[in-house]
Amino acid sequence: QKEVEQNSGPLSVPEGAIASLNCTYSDRGSQSFFWYRQYSGKSPELIMSIYSNGDKEDGRFTAQLNKASQYVSLLIRDSQPSDSATYLCAVRETGTASKLTFGTGTRLQVTL
Amino acid sequence: NAGVTQTPKFQVLKTGQSMTLQCAQDMNHNSMYWYRQDPGMGLRLIYYSASEGTTDKGEVPNGYNVSRLNKREFSLRLESAAPSQTSVYFCASSEVSGLDNEKLFFGSGTQLSVL
């Protein structure tokens, strides 16, 4: 059973701080990694994707990938109350072109 | 600008009843998916259709059937509902499956309760 692990949280950070969300995965051959944001009662939406080792930045969001450690993270700089949501890590495993495996999500709370 | 439309939004069934969840997308996407989301379990893939005319099982297909009616529509059927199928169901679509830049577009979800 291929696994994607996330700490369920809640992760509480003050407004303006950096939020760090982490995800580990079991399939060493995984090639594609995604972060989805899900507000309470809403559907998930893609915020970041990353495929190569290193960092990828998009505005206040930075995705970090370390394939050797089987670890992917999402950093949110200058956290805002509107960032309060559940963040889902998703991994496309080797040989499963149409299947994403999602983690259980980390709930982020940004406090005033 | 509808995107992915799911119906119904809420449904209550008795054990043993059947129902079909409907999903339609207007983005001309090839791939469509059905997921269920349970507390503490994340999103789990039930069935997917990589293109019109094809369907494949996902992680949790037991108790479900699907039909890819045409390129736009992908329905999920529960033949004999069980309490274990109480969940939030999401339909999703993407342009092409398996690409590195693949982005899933999700419907608004169906909250299903089986009593």
mmCIF file of C-alpha atoms in Angstrom, chain A residues 1 31-32 34 36 38 41-46 49 51 88 92 96-105, chain B residues 31 33 35 37 40-43 45 48 50 57-59 90 97-104 106-108:
data_model
loop_
_atom_site.group_PDB
_atom_site.id
_atom_site.type_symbol
_atom_site.label_atom_id
_atom_site.label_comp_id
_atom_site.label_asym_id
_atom_site.label_seq_id
_atom_site.Cartn_x
_atom_site.Cartn_y
_atom_site.Cartn_z
ATOM 1 C CA GLN A 1 0.000 0.000 0.000
ATOM 2 C CA GLN A 31 7.688 11.594 -9.977
ATOM 3 C CA SER A 32 5.009 14.251 -9.503
ATOM 4 C CA PHE A 34 1.088 18.439 -5.745
ATOM 5 C CA TYR A 36 -4.075 21.231 -2.921
ATOM 6 C CA GLN A 38 -9.310 22.846 0.729
ATOM 7 C CA GLY A 41 -16.972 22.514 3.217
ATOM 8 C CA LYS A 42 -15.439 23.252 -0.167
ATOM 9 C CA SER A 43 -13.645 21.250 -2.834
ATOM 10 C CA PRO A 44 -9.852 21.037 -3.194
ATOM 11 C CA GLU A 45 -8.000 23.409 -5.510
ATOM 12 C CA LEU A 46 -4.452 23.059 -6.821
ATOM 13 C CA SER A 49 3.039 21.305 -8.276
ATOM 14 C CA TYR A 51 8.606 17.543 -10.137
ATOM 15 C CA LEU A 88 -3.577 18.145 0.938
ATOM 16 C CA ARG A 92 1.645 10.449 -8.497
ATOM 17 C CA THR A 96 0.073 5.085 -12.318
ATOM 18 C CA ALA A 97 -0.553 7.742 -14.887
ATOM 19 C CA SER A 98 -4.088 8.396 -13.810
ATOM 20 C CA LYS A 99 -3.877 7.920 -10.090
ATOM 21 C CA LEU A 100 -2.977 10.441 -7.459
ATOM 22 C CA THR A 101 -2.571 9.331 -3.861
ATOM 23 C CA PHE A 102 -3.627 11.997 -1.410
ATOM 24 C CA GLY A 103 -2.480 12.475 2.153
ATOM 25 C CA THR A 104 -5.038 13.072 4.871
ATOM 26 C CA GLY A 105 -4.247 16.779 4.955
ATOM 27 C CA SER B 31 -10.027 12.388 -17.886
ATOM 28 C CA TYR B 33 -12.480 10.829 -11.601
ATOM 29 C CA TYR B 35 -13.176 10.360 -5.139
ATOM 30 C CA GLN B 37 -13.422 11.870 1.329
ATOM 31 C CA GLY B 40 -8.968 11.119 8.743
ATOM 32 C CA MET B 41 -8.765 9.192 5.454
ATOM 33 C CA GLY B 42 -8.096 11.880 2.887
ATOM 34 C CA LEU B 43 -9.304 11.635 -0.679
ATOM 35 C CA LEU B 45 -9.983 7.285 -5.693
ATOM 36 C CA TYR B 48 -11.486 6.979 -13.067
ATOM 37 C CA ALA B 50 -8.786 8.324 -18.725
ATOM 38 C CA LYS B 57 -10.836 0.892 -10.783
ATOM 39 C CA GLY B 58 -9.185 3.049 -8.218
ATOM 40 C CA GLU B 59 -8.292 2.343 -4.609
ATOM 41 C CA PHE B 90 -16.103 14.513 -5.327
ATOM 42 C CA SER B 97 -3.986 12.220 -17.285
ATOM 43 C CA GLY B 98 -0.432 11.591 -16.267
ATOM 44 C CA LEU B 99 1.162 14.833 -17.423
ATOM 45 C CA ASP B 100 3.418 16.657 -15.023
ATOM 46 C CA ASN B 101 1.294 19.757 -15.305
ATOM 47 C CA GLU B 102 -1.953 17.905 -14.771
ATOM 48 C CA LYS B 103 -4.442 19.863 -12.709
ATOM 49 C CA LEU B 104 -7.547 18.319 -11.244
ATOM 50 C CA PHE B 106 -13.133 19.321 -8.608
ATOM 51 C CA GLY B 107 -16.877 19.579 -8.400
ATOM 52 C CA SER B 108 -18.498 21.013 -5.282
#
